[in-house]
Amino acid sequence: MSFNDLERGVGAASSNNRLAAVRAPQSPKDTQFLNLQSSLALNVFKINANVQGILKLVDQLGTSRDTGGIRKSLHDLTETTRDMIKRGTDDLKQLAVLQAGLPHQQSLLKKTSHDFQLSLAAFQNAQKLSADRQRTVVEVVKQTAGDGTAGDDTGPASPALQQTQMQIQQLSPHELAYQESLIAEREREIRNIETGILELNEIFGQLGTLVTEQGTMLDNIESNISNVERDTHEADRELVTAADYQRKAGKRAACLMIILIVVVSIVLLA
């Protein structure tokens, strides 16, 4: 391609045409694959947004803003995100099945799978942070409710948790009983988070198996394509060899015919 072609935009036009050809669905199966991939990509975006929301709510645990509404919002957002991940896992499995018959969509599947797994990892880290914060708050409340002071074996507390300790020490017996009731609520939430982390670990295992199986399947498809190409080349070579042999055989037959005619002519003239 010359510089003049670039100035006229020929290169850009051809690149756009190739890009449009790649993006354009070539079959109903392509359309189904791309629609499902778009839905999963949107799901990944929502999961990432939810993770940011979870982290903001976790930051409020153990502070003066730690209310029943905050804890409910955190619980509901966590459960919603967990359901989204389960649906996303099913969609990714279906996407891999569809892609098995669409080798040209391999790179898009890999990118989508990679983005989804990054979202899972971010959600898992947010869950671990939430559980750790809940455990710390429970420990402080238990120690303060037990003897009126926080124990020294918890290590240096953050300013937010120090503020919580001061607030709890000023509670009335009735308010202290309410805080003790929150301990059971927080411990239930911790167990729920731990169960969710185990479920995420299982999903990671399923995705690892899926990627391995899909990679093997793609390798087999590529191997079959290579075998077909190799067999085609060998068949072409055999056809060329046969054509050469037939051409040489025809020349030998013509020579023999000429020699036979010459011999017959000599005999007749003699």
PDB file of C-alpha atoms in Angstrom:
ATOM      1  CA  MET A   1       0.000   0.000   0.000  1.00  0.00           C
ATOM      2  CA  SER A   2       1.443   3.387  -1.041  1.00  0.00           C
ATOM      3  CA  PHE A   3       1.466   6.672   0.842  1.00  0.00           C
ATOM      4  CA  ASN A   4      -1.106   8.031  -1.612  1.00  0.00           C
ATOM      5  CA  ASP A   5      -3.431   5.165  -0.706  1.00  0.00           C
ATOM      6  CA  LEU A   6      -3.110   6.092   2.946  1.00  0.00           C
ATOM      7  CA  GLU A   7      -3.907   9.721   2.146  1.00  0.00           C
ATOM      8  CA  ARG A   8      -7.029   8.664   0.247  1.00  0.00           C
ATOM      9  CA  GLY A   9      -8.076   6.529   3.201  1.00  0.00           C
ATOM     10  CA  VAL A  10      -7.894   3.271   1.279  1.00  0.00           C
ATOM     11  CA  GLY A  11      -6.140   1.530   4.161  1.00  0.00           C
ATOM     12  CA  ALA A  12      -8.623   2.810   6.712  1.00  0.00           C
ATOM     13  CA  ALA A  13     -11.552   1.790   4.533  1.00  0.00           C
ATOM     14  CA  SER A  14     -10.213  -1.716   4.047  1.00  0.00           C
ATOM     15  CA  SER A  15      -9.542  -2.026   7.794  1.00  0.00           C
ATOM     16  CA  ASN A  16     -13.093  -0.887   8.545  1.00  0.00           C
ATOM     17  CA  ASN A  17     -14.441  -3.395   6.049  1.00  0.00           C
ATOM     18  CA  ARG A  18     -12.486  -6.202   7.691  1.00  0.00           C
ATOM     19  CA  LEU A  19     -13.666  -5.073  11.128  1.00  0.00           C
ATOM     20  CA  ALA A  20     -17.266  -4.938   9.920  1.00  0.00           C
ATOM     21  CA  ALA A  21     -16.888  -8.405   8.434  1.00  0.00           C
ATOM     22  CA  VAL A  22     -15.654  -9.745  11.752  1.00  0.00           C
ATOM     23  CA  ARG A  23     -18.411  -8.066  13.725  1.00  0.00           C
ATOM     24  CA  ALA A  24     -21.217  -8.913  11.350  1.00  0.00           C
ATOM     25  CA  PRO A  25     -23.065 -12.107  12.328  1.00  0.00           C
ATOM     26  CA  GLN A  26     -22.544 -14.680   9.604  1.00  0.00           C
ATOM     27  CA  SER A  27     -25.109 -17.188  10.801  1.00  0.00           C
ATOM     28  CA  PRO A  28     -27.958 -17.576  13.309  1.00  0.00           C
ATOM     29  CA  LYS A  29     -25.469 -19.334  15.579  1.00  0.00           C
ATOM     30  CA  ASP A  30     -23.167 -16.307  15.412  1.00  0.00           C
ATOM     31  CA  THR A  31     -26.083 -14.060  16.327  1.00  0.00           C
ATOM     32  CA  GLN A  32     -26.982 -16.249  19.295  1.00  0.00           C
ATOM     33  CA  PHE A  33     -23.351 -16.290  20.440  1.00  0.00           C
ATOM     34  CA  LEU A  34     -22.912 -12.509  20.170  1.00  0.00           C
ATOM     35  CA  ASN A  35     -26.213 -11.772  21.931  1.00  0.00           C
ATOM     36  CA  LEU A  36     -25.284 -14.037  24.831  1.00  0.00           C
ATOM     37  CA  GLN A  37     -21.779 -12.573  24.966  1.00  0.00           C
ATOM     38  CA  SER A  38     -23.181  -9.024  25.122  1.00  0.00           C
ATOM     39  CA  SER A  39     -25.529 -10.033  27.934  1.00  0.00           C
ATOM     40  CA  LEU A  40     -22.669 -11.595  29.879  1.00  0.00           C
ATOM     41  CA  ALA A  41     -20.442  -8.537  29.344  1.00  0.00           C
ATOM     42  CA  LEU A  42     -23.220  -6.322  30.768  1.00  0.00           C
ATOM     43  CA  ASN A  43     -23.532  -8.714  33.715  1.00  0.00           C
ATOM     44  CA  VAL A  44     -19.788  -8.379  34.369  1.00  0.00           C
ATOM     45  CA  PHE A  45     -20.132  -4.580  34.375  1.00  0.00           C
ATOM     46  CA  LYS A  46     -22.951  -4.771  36.942  1.00  0.00           C
ATOM     47  CA  ILE A  47     -20.985  -7.173  39.143  1.00  0.00           C
ATOM     48  CA  ASN A  48     -18.029  -4.784  39.198  1.00  0.00           C
ATOM     49  CA  ALA A  49     -20.335  -1.880  40.119  1.00  0.00           C
ATOM     50  CA  ASN A  50     -21.866  -3.956  42.930  1.00  0.00           C
ATOM     51  CA  VAL A  51     -18.415  -4.828  44.268  1.00  0.00           C
ATOM     52  CA  GLN A  52     -17.628  -1.123  44.600  1.00  0.00           C
ATOM     53  CA  GLY A  53     -20.910  -0.629  46.440  1.00  0.00           C
ATOM     54  CA  ILE A  54     -20.116  -3.516  48.793  1.00  0.00           C
ATOM     55  CA  LEU A  55     -16.716  -2.050  49.642  1.00  0.00           C
ATOM     56  CA  LYS A  56     -18.288   1.319  50.510  1.00  0.00           C
ATOM     57  CA  LEU A  57     -20.806  -0.362  52.827  1.00  0.00           C
ATOM     58  CA  VAL A  58     -18.107  -2.496  54.462  1.00  0.00           C
ATOM     59  CA  ASP A  59     -16.178   0.687  55.296  1.00  0.00           C
ATOM     60  CA  GLN A  60     -19.124   1.801  57.442  1.00  0.00           C
ATOM     61  CA  LEU A  61     -19.193  -1.317  59.611  1.00  0.00           C
ATOM     62  CA  GLY A  62     -18.060  -0.627  63.154  1.00  0.00           C
ATOM     63  CA  THR A  63     -18.606   3.131  62.852  1.00  0.00           C
ATOM     64  CA  SER A  64     -21.357   5.490  63.936  1.00  0.00           C
ATOM     65  CA  ARG A  65     -22.954   4.955  60.524  1.00  0.00           C
ATOM     66  CA  ASP A  66     -23.265   1.204  61.170  1.00  0.00           C
ATOM     67  CA  THR A  67     -27.048   0.905  61.279  1.00  0.00           C
ATOM     68  CA  GLY A  68     -29.548  -1.819  60.562  1.00  0.00           C
ATOM     69  CA  GLY A  69     -30.215  -0.222  57.170  1.00  0.00           C
ATOM     70  CA  ILE A  70     -26.519  -0.343  56.257  1.00  0.00           C
ATOM     71  CA  ARG A  71     -26.224  -3.995  57.251  1.00  0.00           C
ATOM     72  CA  LYS A  72     -29.398  -4.896  55.314  1.00  0.00           C
ATOM     73  CA  SER A  73     -28.154  -3.052  52.240  1.00  0.00           C
ATOM     74  CA  LEU A  74     -24.843  -4.895  52.488  1.00  0.00           C
ATOM     75  CA  HIS A  75     -26.587  -8.252  52.849  1.00  0.00           C
ATOM     76  CA  ASP A  76     -29.006  -7.622  49.982  1.00  0.00           C
ATOM     77  CA  LEU A  77     -26.300  -6.325  47.631  1.00  0.00           C
ATOM     78  CA  THR A  78     -24.120  -9.316  48.451  1.00  0.00           C
ATOM     79  CA  GLU A  79     -26.927 -11.787  47.742  1.00  0.00           C
ATOM     80  CA  THR A  80     -27.863 -10.003  44.508  1.00  0.00           C
ATOM     81  CA  THR A  81     -24.260 -10.102  43.293  1.00  0.00           C
ATOM     82  CA  ARG A  82     -23.993 -13.763  44.216  1.00  0.00           C
ATOM     83  CA  ASP A  83     -27.060 -14.560  42.110  1.00  0.00           C
ATOM     84  CA  MET A  84     -25.636 -12.556  39.209  1.00  0.00           C
ATOM     85  CA  ILE A  85     -22.437 -14.582  39.376  1.00  0.00           C
ATOM     86  CA  LYS A  86     -24.360 -17.851  39.319  1.00  0.00           C
ATOM     87  CA  ARG A  87     -26.301 -16.722  36.247  1.00  0.00           C
ATOM     88  CA  GLY A  88     -23.102 -15.483  34.656  1.00  0.00           C
ATOM     89  CA  THR A  89     -21.448 -18.855  35.219  1.00  0.00           C
ATOM     90  CA  ASP A  90     -24.312 -20.631  33.459  1.00  0.00           C
ATOM     91  CA  ASP A  91     -24.149 -18.122  30.589  1.00  0.00           C
ATOM     92  CA  LEU A  92     -20.402 -18.627  30.212  1.00  0.00           C
ATOM     93  CA  LYS A  93     -20.870 -22.398  30.039  1.00  0.00           C
ATOM     94  CA  GLN A  94     -23.513 -21.987  27.329  1.00  0.00           C
ATOM     95  CA  LEU A  95     -21.250 -19.525  25.514  1.00  0.00           C
ATOM     96  CA  ALA A  96     -18.447 -22.095  25.470  1.00  0.00           C
ATOM     97  CA  VAL A  97     -20.787 -24.710  24.021  1.00  0.00           C
ATOM     98  CA  LEU A  98     -21.843 -22.325  21.249  1.00  0.00           C
ATOM     99  CA  GLN A  99     -18.253 -21.328  20.523  1.00  0.00           C
ATOM    100  CA  ALA A 100     -17.258 -24.963  19.987  1.00  0.00           C
ATOM    101  CA  GLY A 101     -18.921 -24.702  16.567  1.00  0.00           C
ATOM    102  CA  LEU A 102     -17.586 -21.184  15.914  1.00  0.00           C
ATOM    103  CA  PRO A 103     -13.768 -21.318  15.905  1.00  0.00           C
ATOM    104  CA  HIS A 104     -13.524 -17.684  14.746  1.00  0.00           C
ATOM    105  CA  GLN A 105     -15.094 -16.560  18.063  1.00  0.00           C
ATOM    106  CA  GLN A 106     -12.334 -18.118  20.164  1.00  0.00           C
ATOM    107  CA  SER A 107     -10.617 -14.837  21.088  1.00  0.00           C
ATOM    108  CA  LEU A 108     -13.921 -13.215  22.123  1.00  0.00           C
ATOM    109  CA  LEU A 109     -14.739 -16.176  24.353  1.00  0.00           C
ATOM    110  CA  LYS A 110     -11.314 -16.012  26.008  1.00  0.00           C
ATOM    111  CA  LYS A 111     -11.664 -12.281  26.706  1.00  0.00           C
ATOM    112  CA  THR A 112     -15.174 -12.687  28.106  1.00  0.00           C
ATOM    113  CA  SER A 113     -14.078 -15.577  30.326  1.00  0.00           C
ATOM    114  CA  HIS A 114     -11.072 -13.567  31.540  1.00  0.00           C
ATOM    115  CA  ASP A 115     -13.194 -10.515  32.412  1.00  0.00           C
ATOM    116  CA  PHE A 116     -15.759 -12.650  34.221  1.00  0.00           C
ATOM    117  CA  GLN A 117     -13.103 -14.375  36.321  1.00  0.00           C
ATOM    118  CA  LEU A 118     -11.603 -11.003  37.276  1.00  0.00           C
ATOM    119  CA  SER A 119     -15.042  -9.921  38.506  1.00  0.00           C
ATOM    120  CA  LEU A 120     -15.333 -13.113  40.540  1.00  0.00           C
ATOM    121  CA  ALA A 121     -11.945 -12.481  42.135  1.00  0.00           C
ATOM    122  CA  ALA A 122     -12.921  -8.895  43.012  1.00  0.00           C
ATOM    123  CA  PHE A 123     -16.179 -10.074  44.594  1.00  0.00           C
ATOM    124  CA  GLN A 124     -14.376 -12.793  46.534  1.00  0.00           C
ATOM    125  CA  ASN A 125     -11.897 -10.250  47.939  1.00  0.00           C
ATOM    126  CA  ALA A 126     -14.782  -7.970  48.935  1.00  0.00           C
ATOM    127  CA  GLN A 127     -16.438 -10.894  50.724  1.00  0.00           C
ATOM    128  CA  LYS A 128     -13.265 -11.690  52.640  1.00  0.00           C
ATOM    129  CA  LEU A 129     -12.898  -8.045  53.662  1.00  0.00           C
ATOM    130  CA  SER A 130     -16.525  -7.950  54.807  1.00  0.00           C
ATOM    131  CA  ALA A 131     -16.111 -11.117  56.895  1.00  0.00           C
ATOM    132  CA  ASP A 132     -12.889  -9.834  58.488  1.00  0.00           C
ATOM    133  CA  ARG A 133     -14.505  -6.521  59.396  1.00  0.00           C
ATOM    134  CA  GLN A 134     -17.543  -8.270  60.866  1.00  0.00           C
ATOM    135  CA  ARG A 135     -15.317 -10.528  62.987  1.00  0.00           C
ATOM    136  CA  THR A 136     -13.385  -7.562  64.335  1.00  0.00           C
ATOM    137  CA  VAL A 137     -16.540  -5.700  65.312  1.00  0.00           C
ATOM    138  CA  VAL A 138     -18.004  -8.803  66.970  1.00  0.00           C
ATOM    139  CA  GLU A 139     -14.833  -9.293  69.001  1.00  0.00           C
ATOM    140  CA  VAL A 140     -14.852  -5.704  70.216  1.00  0.00           C
ATOM    141  CA  VAL A 141     -18.531  -5.854  71.165  1.00  0.00           C
ATOM    142  CA  LYS A 142     -18.072  -9.150  73.023  1.00  0.00           C
ATOM    143  CA  GLN A 143     -15.135  -7.886  75.023  1.00  0.00           C
ATOM    144  CA  THR A 144     -16.786  -4.560  75.848  1.00  0.00           C
ATOM    145  CA  ALA A 145     -20.079  -6.193  76.808  1.00  0.00           C
ATOM    146  CA  GLY A 146     -18.234  -8.734  78.941  1.00  0.00           C
ATOM    147  CA  ASP A 147     -16.166  -6.518  81.226  1.00  0.00           C
ATOM    148  CA  GLY A 148     -16.826  -2.965  80.106  1.00  0.00           C
ATOM    149  CA  THR A 149     -13.449  -2.600  78.353  1.00  0.00           C
ATOM    150  CA  ALA A 150     -11.941  -3.929  75.165  1.00  0.00           C
ATOM    151  CA  GLY A 151      -9.231  -6.503  75.556  1.00  0.00           C
ATOM    152  CA  ASP A 152      -5.609  -5.771  74.792  1.00  0.00           C
ATOM    153  CA  ASP A 153      -5.114  -8.918  72.674  1.00  0.00           C
ATOM    154  CA  THR A 154      -6.966  -7.521  69.690  1.00  0.00           C
ATOM    155  CA  GLY A 155      -4.011  -5.376  68.632  1.00  0.00           C
ATOM    156  CA  PRO A 156      -4.169  -1.699  67.680  1.00  0.00           C
ATOM    157  CA  ALA A 157      -7.656  -0.748  66.527  1.00  0.00           C
ATOM    158  CA  SER A 158      -8.466   1.633  63.722  1.00  0.00           C
ATOM    159  CA  PRO A 159      -9.910   5.068  64.601  1.00  0.00           C
ATOM    160  CA  ALA A 160     -13.340   3.869  63.488  1.00  0.00           C
ATOM    161  CA  LEU A 161     -13.233   0.851  65.794  1.00  0.00           C
ATOM    162  CA  GLN A 162     -11.880   2.962  68.668  1.00  0.00           C
ATOM    163  CA  GLN A 163     -14.906   5.203  68.235  1.00  0.00           C
ATOM    164  CA  THR A 164     -17.155   2.118  68.383  1.00  0.00           C
ATOM    165  CA  GLN A 165     -15.476   1.021  71.632  1.00  0.00           C
ATOM    166  CA  MET A 166     -16.119   4.422  73.210  1.00  0.00           C
ATOM    167  CA  GLN A 167     -19.745   4.378  72.103  1.00  0.00           C
ATOM    168  CA  ILE A 168     -20.361   0.878  73.476  1.00  0.00           C
ATOM    169  CA  GLN A 169     -18.796   1.737  76.846  1.00  0.00           C
ATOM    170  CA  GLN A 170     -21.407   4.477  77.225  1.00  0.00           C
ATOM    171  CA  LEU A 171     -24.370   2.206  76.521  1.00  0.00           C
ATOM    172  CA  SER A 172     -27.148   1.589  78.990  1.00  0.00           C
ATOM    173  CA  PRO A 173     -27.908  -2.027  80.007  1.00  0.00           C
ATOM    174  CA  HIS A 174     -30.839  -2.090  77.592  1.00  0.00           C
ATOM    175  CA  GLU A 175     -28.699  -0.754  74.745  1.00  0.00           C
ATOM    176  CA  LEU A 176     -25.933  -3.182  75.611  1.00  0.00           C
ATOM    177  CA  ALA A 177     -28.412  -6.052  75.366  1.00  0.00           C
ATOM    178  CA  TYR A 178     -29.341  -4.789  71.910  1.00  0.00           C
ATOM    179  CA  GLN A 179     -25.680  -4.773  70.884  1.00  0.00           C
ATOM    180  CA  GLU A 180     -25.343  -8.332  72.135  1.00  0.00           C
ATOM    181  CA  SER A 181     -28.287  -9.272  69.919  1.00  0.00           C
ATOM    182  CA  LEU A 182     -26.355  -7.774  67.006  1.00  0.00           C
ATOM    183  CA  ILE A 183     -23.520 -10.184  67.749  1.00  0.00           C
ATOM    184  CA  ALA A 184     -25.711 -13.109  66.737  1.00  0.00           C
ATOM    185  CA  GLU A 185     -26.802 -11.217  63.605  1.00  0.00           C
ATOM    186  CA  ARG A 186     -23.212 -10.456  62.636  1.00  0.00           C
ATOM    187  CA  GLU A 187     -22.087 -14.020  63.284  1.00  0.00           C
ATOM    188  CA  ARG A 188     -24.887 -15.320  61.053  1.00  0.00           C
ATOM    189  CA  GLU A 189     -23.753 -12.913  58.364  1.00  0.00           C
ATOM    190  CA  ILE A 190     -20.153 -14.102  58.758  1.00  0.00           C
ATOM    191  CA  ARG A 191     -21.253 -17.712  58.304  1.00  0.00           C
ATOM    192  CA  ASN A 192     -23.282 -16.670  55.266  1.00  0.00           C
ATOM    193  CA  ILE A 193     -20.261 -14.909  53.782  1.00  0.00           C
ATOM    194  CA  GLU A 194     -18.040 -17.923  54.442  1.00  0.00           C
ATOM    195  CA  THR A 195     -20.566 -20.153  52.651  1.00  0.00           C
ATOM    196  CA  GLY A 196     -20.574 -17.736  49.744  1.00  0.00           C
ATOM    197  CA  ILE A 197     -16.767 -17.818  49.565  1.00  0.00           C
ATOM    198  CA  LEU A 198     -16.852 -21.612  49.387  1.00  0.00           C
ATOM    199  CA  GLU A 199     -19.395 -21.399  46.560  1.00  0.00           C
ATOM    200  CA  LEU A 200     -17.125 -18.980  44.720  1.00  0.00           C
ATOM    201  CA  ASN A 201     -14.239 -21.403  45.094  1.00  0.00           C
ATOM    202  CA  GLU A 202     -16.369 -24.112  43.495  1.00  0.00           C
ATOM    203  CA  ILE A 203     -17.268 -21.766  40.635  1.00  0.00           C
ATOM    204  CA  PHE A 204     -13.586 -21.006  40.095  1.00  0.00           C
ATOM    205  CA  GLY A 205     -12.960 -24.744  39.870  1.00  0.00           C
ATOM    206  CA  GLN A 206     -15.779 -25.181  37.337  1.00  0.00           C
ATOM    207  CA  LEU A 207     -14.450 -22.337  35.212  1.00  0.00           C
ATOM    208  CA  GLY A 208     -10.945 -23.789  35.344  1.00  0.00           C
ATOM    209  CA  THR A 209     -12.288 -27.117  34.078  1.00  0.00           C
ATOM    210  CA  LEU A 210     -14.340 -25.326  31.432  1.00  0.00           C
ATOM    211  CA  VAL A 211     -11.328 -23.403  30.141  1.00  0.00           C
ATOM    212  CA  THR A 212      -9.267 -26.608  30.028  1.00  0.00           C
ATOM    213  CA  GLU A 213     -11.968 -28.560  28.202  1.00  0.00           C
ATOM    214  CA  GLN A 214     -12.605 -25.696  25.803  1.00  0.00           C
ATOM    215  CA  GLY A 215      -8.896 -25.365  25.094  1.00  0.00           C
ATOM    216  CA  THR A 216      -8.643 -29.093  24.338  1.00  0.00           C
ATOM    217  CA  MET A 217     -11.707 -28.887  22.100  1.00  0.00           C
ATOM    218  CA  LEU A 218     -10.239 -25.956  20.197  1.00  0.00           C
ATOM    219  CA  ASP A 219      -6.921 -27.781  19.845  1.00  0.00           C
ATOM    220  CA  ASN A 220      -8.782 -30.762  18.368  1.00  0.00           C
ATOM    221  CA  ILE A 221     -10.638 -28.516  15.919  1.00  0.00           C
ATOM    222  CA  GLU A 222      -7.389 -26.851  14.840  1.00  0.00           C
ATOM    223  CA  SER A 223      -5.732 -30.263  14.529  1.00  0.00           C
ATOM    224  CA  ASN A 224      -8.577 -31.537  12.338  1.00  0.00           C
ATOM    225  CA  ILE A 225      -8.317 -28.446  10.137  1.00  0.00           C
ATOM    226  CA  SER A 226      -4.561 -29.009   9.794  1.00  0.00           C
ATOM    227  CA  ASN A 227      -5.125 -32.673   8.901  1.00  0.00           C
ATOM    228  CA  VAL A 228      -7.656 -31.712   6.233  1.00  0.00           C
ATOM    229  CA  GLU A 229      -5.250 -29.182   4.752  1.00  0.00           C
ATOM    230  CA  ARG A 230      -2.407 -31.725   4.782  1.00  0.00           C
ATOM    231  CA  ASP A 231      -4.565 -34.399   3.139  1.00  0.00           C
ATOM    232  CA  THR A 232      -5.687 -31.897   0.502  1.00  0.00           C
ATOM    233  CA  HIS A 233      -2.097 -30.995  -0.333  1.00  0.00           C
ATOM    234  CA  GLU A 234      -1.158 -34.679  -0.595  1.00  0.00           C
ATOM    235  CA  ALA A 235      -4.134 -35.336  -2.877  1.00  0.00           C
ATOM    236  CA  ASP A 236      -3.078 -32.448  -5.086  1.00  0.00           C
ATOM    237  CA  ARG A 237       0.423 -33.857  -5.370  1.00  0.00           C
ATOM    238  CA  GLU A 238      -0.937 -37.295  -6.291  1.00  0.00           C
ATOM    239  CA  LEU A 239      -3.163 -35.779  -8.999  1.00  0.00           C
ATOM    240  CA  VAL A 240      -0.198 -33.897 -10.461  1.00  0.00           C
ATOM    241  CA  THR A 241       1.902 -37.079 -10.457  1.00  0.00           C
ATOM    242  CA  ALA A 242      -0.877 -39.032 -12.161  1.00  0.00           C
ATOM    243  CA  ALA A 243      -1.310 -36.341 -14.790  1.00  0.00           C
ATOM    244  CA  ASP A 244       2.435 -36.362 -15.530  1.00  0.00           C
ATOM    245  CA  TYR A 245       2.440 -40.146 -15.860  1.00  0.00           C
ATOM    246  CA  GLN A 246      -0.574 -40.049 -18.190  1.00  0.00           C
ATOM    247  CA  ARG A 247       1.051 -37.363 -20.343  1.00  0.00           C
ATOM    248  CA  LYS A 248       4.319 -39.326 -20.619  1.00  0.00           C
ATOM    249  CA  ALA A 249       2.438 -42.528 -21.422  1.00  0.00           C
ATOM    250  CA  GLY A 250       0.595 -40.736 -24.237  1.00  0.00           C
ATOM    251  CA  LYS A 251       3.881 -39.525 -25.712  1.00  0.00           C
ATOM    252  CA  ARG A 252       5.336 -43.054 -25.663  1.00  0.00           C
ATOM    253  CA  ALA A 253       2.237 -44.419 -27.397  1.00  0.00           C
ATOM    254  CA  ALA A 254       2.485 -41.776 -30.115  1.00  0.00           C
ATOM    255  CA  CYS A 255       6.171 -42.592 -30.701  1.00  0.00           C
ATOM    256  CA  LEU A 256       5.400 -46.299 -30.991  1.00  0.00           C
ATOM    257  CA  MET A 257       2.620 -45.563 -33.469  1.00  0.00           C
ATOM    258  CA  ILE A 258       4.986 -43.491 -35.642  1.00  0.00           C
ATOM    259  CA  ILE A 259       7.627 -46.221 -35.576  1.00  0.00           C
ATOM    260  CA  LEU A 260       5.012 -48.847 -36.509  1.00  0.00           C
ATOM    261  CA  ILE A 261       3.824 -46.716 -39.458  1.00  0.00           C
ATOM    262  CA  VAL A 262       7.407 -46.267 -40.710  1.00  0.00           C
ATOM    263  CA  VAL A 263       8.090 -50.020 -40.495  1.00  0.00           C
ATOM    264  CA  VAL A 264       4.861 -50.887 -42.347  1.00  0.00           C
ATOM    265  CA  SER A 265       5.692 -48.346 -45.056  1.00  0.00           C
ATOM    266  CA  ILE A 266       9.150 -49.827 -45.582  1.00  0.00           C
ATOM    267  CA  VAL A 267       7.725 -53.342 -45.845  1.00  0.00           C
ATOM    268  CA  LEU A 268       5.117 -52.288 -48.396  1.00  0.00           C
ATOM    269  CA  LEU A 269       7.685 -50.447 -50.522  1.00  0.00           C
ATOM    270  CA  ALA A 270      10.219 -53.274 -50.482  1.00  0.00           C
TER     271      ALA A 270
END
